[in-house]
Tab-separated table of C-alpha atoms and ligand atoms in Angstrom:
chain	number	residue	atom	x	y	z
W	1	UNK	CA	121.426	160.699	53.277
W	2	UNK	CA	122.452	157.031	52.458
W	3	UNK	CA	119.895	154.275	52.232
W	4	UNK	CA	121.098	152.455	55.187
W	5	UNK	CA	120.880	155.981	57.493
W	6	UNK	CA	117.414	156.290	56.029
W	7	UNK	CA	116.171	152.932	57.296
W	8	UNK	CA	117.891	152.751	60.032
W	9	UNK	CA	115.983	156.011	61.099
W	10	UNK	CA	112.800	154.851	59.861
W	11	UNK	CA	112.787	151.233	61.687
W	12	UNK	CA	113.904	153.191	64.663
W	13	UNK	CA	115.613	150.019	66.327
W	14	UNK	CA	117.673	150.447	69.356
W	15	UNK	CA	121.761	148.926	69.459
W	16	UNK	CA	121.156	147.407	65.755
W	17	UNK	CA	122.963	148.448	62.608
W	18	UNK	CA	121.654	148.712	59.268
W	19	UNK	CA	123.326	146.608	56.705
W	20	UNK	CA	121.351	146.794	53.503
W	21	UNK	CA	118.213	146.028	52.090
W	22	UNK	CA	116.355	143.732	49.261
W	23	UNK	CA	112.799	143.285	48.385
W	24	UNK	CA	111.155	139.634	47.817
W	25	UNK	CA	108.011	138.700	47.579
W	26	UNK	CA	107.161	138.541	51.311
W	27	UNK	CA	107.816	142.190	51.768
W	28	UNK	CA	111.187	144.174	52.562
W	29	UNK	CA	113.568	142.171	54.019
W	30	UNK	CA	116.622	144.545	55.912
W	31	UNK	CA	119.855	143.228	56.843
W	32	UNK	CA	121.103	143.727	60.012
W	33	UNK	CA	123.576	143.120	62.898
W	34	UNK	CA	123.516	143.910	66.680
W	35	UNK	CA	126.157	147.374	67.044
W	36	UNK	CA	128.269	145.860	69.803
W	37	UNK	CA	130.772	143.237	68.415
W	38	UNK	CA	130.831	140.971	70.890
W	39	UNK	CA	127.758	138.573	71.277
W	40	UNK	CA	125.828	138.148	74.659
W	41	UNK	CA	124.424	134.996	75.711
W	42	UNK	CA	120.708	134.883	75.414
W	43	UNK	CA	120.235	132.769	78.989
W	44	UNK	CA	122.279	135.061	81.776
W	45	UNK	CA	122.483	138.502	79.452
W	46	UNK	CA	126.843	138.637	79.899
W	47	UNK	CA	128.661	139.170	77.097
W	48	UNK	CA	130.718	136.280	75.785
W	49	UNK	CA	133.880	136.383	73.830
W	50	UNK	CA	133.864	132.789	72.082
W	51	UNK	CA	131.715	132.125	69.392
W	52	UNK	CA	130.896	128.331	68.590
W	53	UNK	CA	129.041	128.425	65.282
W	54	UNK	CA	126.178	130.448	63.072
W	55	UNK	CA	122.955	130.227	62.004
W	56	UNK	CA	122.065	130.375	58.374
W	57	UNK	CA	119.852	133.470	58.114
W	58	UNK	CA	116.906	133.838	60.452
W	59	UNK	CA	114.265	136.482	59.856
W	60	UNK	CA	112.369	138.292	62.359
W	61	UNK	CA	108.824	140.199	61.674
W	62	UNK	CA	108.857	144.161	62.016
W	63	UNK	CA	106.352	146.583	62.258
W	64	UNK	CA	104.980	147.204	58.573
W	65	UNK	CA	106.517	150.150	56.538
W	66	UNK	CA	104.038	152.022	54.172
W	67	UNK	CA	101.961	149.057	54.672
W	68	UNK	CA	105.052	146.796	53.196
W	69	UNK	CA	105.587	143.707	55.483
W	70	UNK	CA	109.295	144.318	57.187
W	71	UNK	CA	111.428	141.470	58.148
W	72	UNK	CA	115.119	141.973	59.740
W	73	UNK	CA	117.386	139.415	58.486
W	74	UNK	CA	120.634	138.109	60.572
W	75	UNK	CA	122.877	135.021	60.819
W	76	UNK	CA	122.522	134.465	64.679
W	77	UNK	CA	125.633	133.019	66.677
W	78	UNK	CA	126.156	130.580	68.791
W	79	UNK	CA	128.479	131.461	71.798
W	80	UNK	CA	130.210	128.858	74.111
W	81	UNK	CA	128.822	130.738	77.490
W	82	UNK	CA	130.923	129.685	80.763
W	83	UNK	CA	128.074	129.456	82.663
W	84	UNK	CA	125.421	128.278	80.474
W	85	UNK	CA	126.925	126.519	77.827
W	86	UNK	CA	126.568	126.468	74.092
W	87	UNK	CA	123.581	128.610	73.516
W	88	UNK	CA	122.255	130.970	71.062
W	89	UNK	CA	122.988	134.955	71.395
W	90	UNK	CA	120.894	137.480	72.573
W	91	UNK	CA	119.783	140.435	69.346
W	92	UNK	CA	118.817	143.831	70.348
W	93	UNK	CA	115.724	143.812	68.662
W	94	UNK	CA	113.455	140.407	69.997
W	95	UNK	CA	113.073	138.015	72.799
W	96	UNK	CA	115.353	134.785	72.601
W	97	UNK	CA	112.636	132.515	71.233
W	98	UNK	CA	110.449	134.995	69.051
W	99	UNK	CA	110.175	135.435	65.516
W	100	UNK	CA	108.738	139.028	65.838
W	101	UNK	CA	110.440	142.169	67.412
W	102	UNK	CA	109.471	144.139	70.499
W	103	UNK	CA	107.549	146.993	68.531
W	104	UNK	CA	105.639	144.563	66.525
W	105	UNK	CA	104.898	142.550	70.002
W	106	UNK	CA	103.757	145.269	71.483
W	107	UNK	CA	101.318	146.623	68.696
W	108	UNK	CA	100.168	143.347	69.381
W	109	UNK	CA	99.549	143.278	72.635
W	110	UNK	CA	98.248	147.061	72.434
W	111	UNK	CA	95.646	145.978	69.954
W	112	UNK	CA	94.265	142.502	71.446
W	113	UNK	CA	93.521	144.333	74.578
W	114	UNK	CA	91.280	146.293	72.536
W	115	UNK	CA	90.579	145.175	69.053
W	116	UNK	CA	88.731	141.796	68.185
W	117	UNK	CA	89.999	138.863	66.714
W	118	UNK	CA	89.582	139.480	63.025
W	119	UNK	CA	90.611	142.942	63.711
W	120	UNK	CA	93.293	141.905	64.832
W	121	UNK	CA	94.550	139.482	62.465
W	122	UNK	CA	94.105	141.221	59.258
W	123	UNK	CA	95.915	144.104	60.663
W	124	UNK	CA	98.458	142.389	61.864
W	125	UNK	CA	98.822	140.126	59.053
W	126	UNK	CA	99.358	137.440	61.874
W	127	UNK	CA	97.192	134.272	62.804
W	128	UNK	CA	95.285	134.096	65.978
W	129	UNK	CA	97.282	131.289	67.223
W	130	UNK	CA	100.303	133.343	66.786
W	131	UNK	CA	98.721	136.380	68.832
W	132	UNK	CA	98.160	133.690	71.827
W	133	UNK	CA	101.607	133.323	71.771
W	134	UNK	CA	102.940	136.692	71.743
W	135	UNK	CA	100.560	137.892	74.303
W	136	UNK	CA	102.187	135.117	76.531
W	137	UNK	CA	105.883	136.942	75.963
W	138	UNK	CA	104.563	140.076	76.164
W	139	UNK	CA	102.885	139.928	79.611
W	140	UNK	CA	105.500	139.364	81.493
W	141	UNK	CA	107.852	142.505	79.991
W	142	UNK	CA	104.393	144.773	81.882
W	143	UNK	CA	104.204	142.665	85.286
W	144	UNK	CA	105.666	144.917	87.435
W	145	UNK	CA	105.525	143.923	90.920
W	146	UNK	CA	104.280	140.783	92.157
W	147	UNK	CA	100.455	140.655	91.724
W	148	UNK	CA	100.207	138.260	94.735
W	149	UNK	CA	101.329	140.823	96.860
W	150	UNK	CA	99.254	142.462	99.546
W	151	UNK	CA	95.987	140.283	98.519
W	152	UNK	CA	93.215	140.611	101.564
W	153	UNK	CA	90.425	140.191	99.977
W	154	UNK	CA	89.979	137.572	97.407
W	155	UNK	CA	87.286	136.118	94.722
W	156	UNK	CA	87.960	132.361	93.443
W	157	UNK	CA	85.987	132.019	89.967
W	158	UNK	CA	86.070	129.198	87.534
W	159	UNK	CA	85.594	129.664	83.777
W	160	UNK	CA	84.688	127.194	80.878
W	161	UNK	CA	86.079	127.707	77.789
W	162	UNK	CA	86.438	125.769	74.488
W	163	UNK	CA	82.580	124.587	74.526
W	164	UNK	CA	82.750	124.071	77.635
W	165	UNK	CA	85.091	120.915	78.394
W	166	UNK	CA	87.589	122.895	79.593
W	167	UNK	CA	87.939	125.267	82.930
W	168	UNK	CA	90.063	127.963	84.262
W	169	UNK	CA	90.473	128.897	87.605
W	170	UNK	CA	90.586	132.574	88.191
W	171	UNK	CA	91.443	134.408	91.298
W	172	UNK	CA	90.167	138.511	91.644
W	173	UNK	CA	91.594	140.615	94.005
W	174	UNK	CA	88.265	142.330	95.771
W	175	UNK	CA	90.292	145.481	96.660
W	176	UNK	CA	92.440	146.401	93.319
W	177	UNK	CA	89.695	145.224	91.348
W	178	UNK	CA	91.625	142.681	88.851
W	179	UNK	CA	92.648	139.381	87.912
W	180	UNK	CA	95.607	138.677	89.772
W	181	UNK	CA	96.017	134.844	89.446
W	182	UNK	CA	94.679	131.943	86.499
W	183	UNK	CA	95.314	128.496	85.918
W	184	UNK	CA	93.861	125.559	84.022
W	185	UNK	CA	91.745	123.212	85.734
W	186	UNK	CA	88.723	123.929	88.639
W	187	UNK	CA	89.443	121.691	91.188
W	188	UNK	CA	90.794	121.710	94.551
W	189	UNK	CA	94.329	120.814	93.153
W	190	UNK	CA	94.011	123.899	90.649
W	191	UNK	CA	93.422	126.249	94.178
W	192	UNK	CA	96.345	124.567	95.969
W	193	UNK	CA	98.245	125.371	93.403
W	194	UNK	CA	97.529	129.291	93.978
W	195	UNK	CA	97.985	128.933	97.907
W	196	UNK	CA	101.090	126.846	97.108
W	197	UNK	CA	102.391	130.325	94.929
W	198	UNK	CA	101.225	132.499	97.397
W	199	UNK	CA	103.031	130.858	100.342
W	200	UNK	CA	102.125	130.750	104.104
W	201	UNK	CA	102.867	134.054	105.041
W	202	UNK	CA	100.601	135.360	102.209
W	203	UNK	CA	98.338	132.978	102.597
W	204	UNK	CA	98.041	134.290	106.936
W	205	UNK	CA	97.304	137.969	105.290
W	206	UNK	CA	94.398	136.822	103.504
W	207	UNK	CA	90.948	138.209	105.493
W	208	UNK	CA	87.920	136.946	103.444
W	209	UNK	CA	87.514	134.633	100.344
W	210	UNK	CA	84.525	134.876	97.991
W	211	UNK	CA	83.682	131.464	96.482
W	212	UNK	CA	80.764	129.069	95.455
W	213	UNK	CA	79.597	126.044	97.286
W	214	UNK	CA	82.163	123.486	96.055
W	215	UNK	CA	82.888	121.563	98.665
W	216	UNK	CA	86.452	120.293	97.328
W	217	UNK	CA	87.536	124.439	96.571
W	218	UNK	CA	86.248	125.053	100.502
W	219	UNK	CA	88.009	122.398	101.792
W	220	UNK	CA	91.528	124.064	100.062
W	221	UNK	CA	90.597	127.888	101.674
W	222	UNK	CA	90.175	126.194	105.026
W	223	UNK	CA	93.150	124.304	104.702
W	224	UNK	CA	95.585	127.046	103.668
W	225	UNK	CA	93.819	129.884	105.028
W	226	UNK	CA	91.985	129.136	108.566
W	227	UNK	CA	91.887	132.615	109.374
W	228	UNK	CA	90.085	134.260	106.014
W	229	UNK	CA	86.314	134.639	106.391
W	230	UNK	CA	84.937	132.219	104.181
W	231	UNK	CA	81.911	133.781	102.170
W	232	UNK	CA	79.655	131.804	99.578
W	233	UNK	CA	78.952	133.638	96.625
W	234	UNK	CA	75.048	134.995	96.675
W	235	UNK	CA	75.168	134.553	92.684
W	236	UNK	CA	75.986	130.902	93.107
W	237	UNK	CA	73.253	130.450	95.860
W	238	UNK	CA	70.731	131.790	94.230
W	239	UNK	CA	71.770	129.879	90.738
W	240	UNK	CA	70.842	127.108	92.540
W	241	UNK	CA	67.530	127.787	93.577
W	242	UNK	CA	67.026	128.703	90.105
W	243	UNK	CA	68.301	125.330	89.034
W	244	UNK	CA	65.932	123.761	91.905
W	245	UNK	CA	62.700	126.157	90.295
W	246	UNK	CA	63.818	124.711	86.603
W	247	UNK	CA	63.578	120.891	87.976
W	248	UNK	CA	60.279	121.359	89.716
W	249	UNK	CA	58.589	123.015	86.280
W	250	UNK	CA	59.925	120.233	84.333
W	251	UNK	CA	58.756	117.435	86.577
W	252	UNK	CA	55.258	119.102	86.926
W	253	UNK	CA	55.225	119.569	82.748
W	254	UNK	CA	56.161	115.839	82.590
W	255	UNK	CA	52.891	114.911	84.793
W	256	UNK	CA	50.844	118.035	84.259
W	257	UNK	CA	47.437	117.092	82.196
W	258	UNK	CA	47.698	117.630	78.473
W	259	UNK	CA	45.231	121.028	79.548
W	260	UNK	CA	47.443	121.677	82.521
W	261	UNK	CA	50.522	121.337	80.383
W	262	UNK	CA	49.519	124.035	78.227
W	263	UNK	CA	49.694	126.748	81.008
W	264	UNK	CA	53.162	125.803	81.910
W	265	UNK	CA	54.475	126.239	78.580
W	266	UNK	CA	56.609	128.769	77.884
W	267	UNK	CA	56.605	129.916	81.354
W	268	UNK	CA	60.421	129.139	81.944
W	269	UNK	CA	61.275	132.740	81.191
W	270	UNK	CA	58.729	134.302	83.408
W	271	UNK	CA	59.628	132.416	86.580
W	272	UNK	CA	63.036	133.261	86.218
W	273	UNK	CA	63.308	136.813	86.353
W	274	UNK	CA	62.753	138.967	89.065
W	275	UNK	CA	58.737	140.040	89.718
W	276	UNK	CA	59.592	143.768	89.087
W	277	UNK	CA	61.279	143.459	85.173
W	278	UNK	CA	58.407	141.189	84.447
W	279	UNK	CA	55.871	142.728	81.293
W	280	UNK	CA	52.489	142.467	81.636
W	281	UNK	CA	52.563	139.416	79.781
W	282	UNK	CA	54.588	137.409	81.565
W	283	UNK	CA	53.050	138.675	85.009
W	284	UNK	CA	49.806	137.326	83.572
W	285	UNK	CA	51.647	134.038	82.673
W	286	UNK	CA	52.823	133.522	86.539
W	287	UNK	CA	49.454	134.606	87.679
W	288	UNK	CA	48.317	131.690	85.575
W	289	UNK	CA	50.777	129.529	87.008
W	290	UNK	CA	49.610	129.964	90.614
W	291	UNK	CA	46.064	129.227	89.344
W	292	UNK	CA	47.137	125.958	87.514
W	293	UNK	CA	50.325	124.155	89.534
W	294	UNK	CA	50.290	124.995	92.906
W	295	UNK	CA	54.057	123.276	93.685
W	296	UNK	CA	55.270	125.132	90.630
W	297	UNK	CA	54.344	128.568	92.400
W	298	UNK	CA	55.416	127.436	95.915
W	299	UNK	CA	58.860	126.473	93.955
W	300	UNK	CA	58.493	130.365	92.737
W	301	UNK	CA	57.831	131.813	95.751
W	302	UNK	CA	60.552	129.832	97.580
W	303	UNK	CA	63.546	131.466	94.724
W	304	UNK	CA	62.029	134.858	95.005
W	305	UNK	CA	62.088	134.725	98.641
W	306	UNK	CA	65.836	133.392	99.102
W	307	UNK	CA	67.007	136.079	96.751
W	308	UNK	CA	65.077	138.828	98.787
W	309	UNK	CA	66.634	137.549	101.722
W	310	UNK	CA	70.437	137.816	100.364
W	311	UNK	CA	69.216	141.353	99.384
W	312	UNK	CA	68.650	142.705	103.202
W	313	UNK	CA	71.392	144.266	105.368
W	314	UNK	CA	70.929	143.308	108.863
W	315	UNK	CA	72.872	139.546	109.381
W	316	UNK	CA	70.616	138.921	112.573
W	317	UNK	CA	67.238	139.366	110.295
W	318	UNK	CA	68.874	137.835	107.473
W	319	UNK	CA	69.606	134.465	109.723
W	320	UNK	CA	66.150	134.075	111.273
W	321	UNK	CA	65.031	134.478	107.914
W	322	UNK	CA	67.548	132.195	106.229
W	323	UNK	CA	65.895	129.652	108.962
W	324	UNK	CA	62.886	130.038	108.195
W	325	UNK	CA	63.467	129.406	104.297
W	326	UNK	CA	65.141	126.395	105.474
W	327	UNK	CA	62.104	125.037	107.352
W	328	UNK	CA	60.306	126.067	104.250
W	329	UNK	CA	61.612	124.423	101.786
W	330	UNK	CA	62.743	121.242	103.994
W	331	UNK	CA	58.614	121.240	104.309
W	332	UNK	CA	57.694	122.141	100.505
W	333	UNK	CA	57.407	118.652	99.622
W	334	UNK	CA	59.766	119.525	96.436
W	335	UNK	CA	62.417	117.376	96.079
W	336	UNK	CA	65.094	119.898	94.354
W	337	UNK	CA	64.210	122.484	97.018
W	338	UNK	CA	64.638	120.110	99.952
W	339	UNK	CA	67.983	118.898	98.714
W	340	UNK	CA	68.830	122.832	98.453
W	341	UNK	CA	67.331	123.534	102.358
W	342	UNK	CA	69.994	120.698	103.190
W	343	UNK	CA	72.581	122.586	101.070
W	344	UNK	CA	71.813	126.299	102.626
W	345	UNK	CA	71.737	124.785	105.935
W	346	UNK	CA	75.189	123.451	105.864
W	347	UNK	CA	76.424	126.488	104.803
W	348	UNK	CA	74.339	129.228	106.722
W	349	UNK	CA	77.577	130.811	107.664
W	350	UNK	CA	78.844	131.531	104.705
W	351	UNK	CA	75.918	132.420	103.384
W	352	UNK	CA	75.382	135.125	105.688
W	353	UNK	CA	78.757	136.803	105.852
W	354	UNK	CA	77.342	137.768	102.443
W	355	UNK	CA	75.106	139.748	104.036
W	356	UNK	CA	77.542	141.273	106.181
W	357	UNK	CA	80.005	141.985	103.834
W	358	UNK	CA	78.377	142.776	100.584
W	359	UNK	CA	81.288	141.000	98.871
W	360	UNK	CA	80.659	138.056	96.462
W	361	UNK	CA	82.199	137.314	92.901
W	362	UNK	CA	79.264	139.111	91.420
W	363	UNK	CA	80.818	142.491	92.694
W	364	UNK	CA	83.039	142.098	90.227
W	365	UNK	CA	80.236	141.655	87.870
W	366	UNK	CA	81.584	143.865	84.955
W	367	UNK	CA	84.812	142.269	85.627
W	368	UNK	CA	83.168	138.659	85.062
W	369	UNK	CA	81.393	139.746	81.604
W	370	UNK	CA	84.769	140.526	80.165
W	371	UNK	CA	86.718	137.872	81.434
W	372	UNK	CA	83.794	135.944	79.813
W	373	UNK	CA	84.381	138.124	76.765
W	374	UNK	CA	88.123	136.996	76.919
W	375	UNK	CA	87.615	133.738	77.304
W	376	UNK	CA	84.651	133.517	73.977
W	377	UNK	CA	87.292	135.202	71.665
W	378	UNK	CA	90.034	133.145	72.636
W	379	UNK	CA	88.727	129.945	71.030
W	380	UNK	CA	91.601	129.132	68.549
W	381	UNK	CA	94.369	129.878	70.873
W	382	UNK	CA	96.796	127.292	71.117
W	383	UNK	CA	97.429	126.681	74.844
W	384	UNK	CA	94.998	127.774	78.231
W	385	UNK	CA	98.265	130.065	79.048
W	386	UNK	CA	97.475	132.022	75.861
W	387	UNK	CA	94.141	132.400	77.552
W	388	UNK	CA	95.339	133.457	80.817
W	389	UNK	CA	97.972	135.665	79.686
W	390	UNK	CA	94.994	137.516	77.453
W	391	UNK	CA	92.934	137.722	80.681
W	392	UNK	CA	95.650	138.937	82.729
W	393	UNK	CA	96.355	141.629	80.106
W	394	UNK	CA	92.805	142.622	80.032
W	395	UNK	CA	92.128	142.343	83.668
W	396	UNK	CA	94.840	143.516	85.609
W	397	UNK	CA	94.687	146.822	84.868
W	398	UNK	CA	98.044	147.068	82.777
W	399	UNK	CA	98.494	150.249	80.378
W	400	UNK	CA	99.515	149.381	76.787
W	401	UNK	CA	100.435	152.096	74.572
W	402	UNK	CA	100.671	151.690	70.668
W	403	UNK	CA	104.097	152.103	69.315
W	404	UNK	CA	104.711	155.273	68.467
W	405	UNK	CA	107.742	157.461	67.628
T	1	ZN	ZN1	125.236	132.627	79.838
């Protein structure tokens, strides 16, 4: 068998001829050439008979051989396409603007939806950065239909990443269970955006929309989607009134006595969790609360009891209650929670088709984690649409396979 018949069988690429093949010190590098003469133009995919120029050699990264870095080597062409001008041709063996094949992309791809970062890299011989990018070609070659179609029921989620300073706006189909939308940016402008891609007809379909209190994201839904049943997310609520309990201990540490101040300590933990994960010690430390700070424990009692209220089933039992609270904690003569009875009360509605519907962003709970998961081990990408691309790989329930022959 000649050399060229050998490789050619072992790189297993589709339409491209084996020329020869050198070594230098980057790894094997193969020469090769598309097998159909004439060139096609890389922007409408005809083939075009006029060449205008070449390139000087341009190299693209293959999978490795015997762990030997591969690169294909070619001297692209420029054709002179009727319709879209002088542009560079299309190869066989990568997308227009990549420096890496198809196989290699793929492995890629196959890997960062399961492999971590450093994994990853060393593997691949390949920076992070670079992996942002290929994800970002690769995505689109799996997208099969259009994941806006047939959305009903929908989750709107924001996401910081990069420490924080930064947000994306993610949108979860309740039904298919997966990430069907993300964009950069959390505000209303970010969601109009989405509505804007989804169109008017889509946007009629939609029935209910899971989202937190913000009021500039409510004020897009309602907008673009009068119809959907707008329903707060119970995991948001109930943050708050966490939030609210946090204020309340610190202002009551801040003027506790220096004995007083002592019980409080380290009591952050214990307040927070729910009364039935609590260990012995910490029940004893909230026992000790309600002896030492009676507005601490009345800002205790008034979390537990929202949350047990969001837990019942029956909407009409779950509004009287949700009134009462209200009256509560308008009356509790704690700042943070009377701010927060004003807050519930403007939004009893949505609060309650909660109740009702069981749906809220935290039914995709195990969904959140790994888009949270995504989002950690993306810090080095280069753009947010690395980011979204990676979470859409993960999270939309596409099938990689490695590349195998
Ligand atoms: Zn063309």
């Amino acid at each position: 068998m000649r050399a060229t018949t050998l490789l050619g069988k072992l790189l297993g690429l589709k339409k491209t001829r084996i020329l020869g093949a050198t070594f230098d010190d980057l790894g094997l590098v193969v020469d090769v050439t598309p097998s159909t003469q004439v060139p096609y133009c890389s922007c409408c995919g005809r083939r075009v008979a006029a060449v205008r120029d070449r390139y000087a050699g341009r190299r693209w990264r293959h999978l490795d051989l015997a762990a030997l870095r591969v690169w294909l080597r070619y001297t692209m062409r420029r054709v002179d396409c009727p319709r879209c001008g002088v542009v560079v041709e299309l190869v066989p063996w990568a997308e227009t603007r990549s420096w890496f094949t198809y196989d290699f992309e793929e492995q890629v791809a196959y890997l960062a939806q399961r492999a971590d970062k450093t994994t990853l890299s060393t593997l691949m011989r390949i920076s992070w950065k670079t992996v942002g990018a290929i994800i970002e070609r690769v995505l689109p070659r799996h997208q099969s239909a259009d994941p806006l179609d047939g959305l009903t029921h929908i989750g709107i989620d924001e996401l910081s990443y990069r420490r924080h300073h930064e947000y994306v706006t993610v949108i979860v189909d309740h039904v298919r269970g997966g990430v069907v939308w993300a964009h950069p940016g959390k505000n209303a402008e970010t969601l109009n955006t989405f509505f804007k891609e989804l169109g008017k007809e889509r946007c009629a379909r939609l029935e209910a929309v899971t989202l937190d209190m913000s009021a500039a994201y409510l004020r897009a839904v309602t907008e673009a989607s009068p119809q959907a049943r707008v329903i707060f997310d119970r995991f948001h609520v109930q943050r708050l009134a966490h939030d609210a309990l946090d204020e309340v201990r610190r202002e009551q540490v801040r003027e506790a006595d220096p004995e007083d101040r002592a019980a409080l300590k380290r009591t952050r933990f214990a307040l927070h969790k729910n009364p039935w994960n609590l260990s012995a010690l910490e029940a004893a430390k909230v026992a000790e609360v309600q002896k030492a700070n009676r507005p601490l424990y009345r800002a205790y009692l008034l979390k537990e009891t929202l949350a047990t209220i969001l837990d019942g089933h029956q909407v009409h039992v779950a509004r009287r209650k949700l009134h009462e609270w209200v009256d509560w904690a308008a009356r509790s003569r704690l700042r943070p929670f009377c701010r927060l009875a004003r807050t519930v009360r403007g939004h009893l509605d949505g609060i309650l088709a909660y109740v009702a519907t069981g749906l809220s962003n935290g039914r995709t709970e195990g969904l959140n984690g790994k888009i949270r998961a995504i989002t950690r081990r993306s810090f080095g990408f280069h753009s947010a649409q690395s980011l979204i691309s990676l979470i859409s790989l993960c999270c939309s329930g596409i099938t990689l396979r490695p590349v195998h022959r």
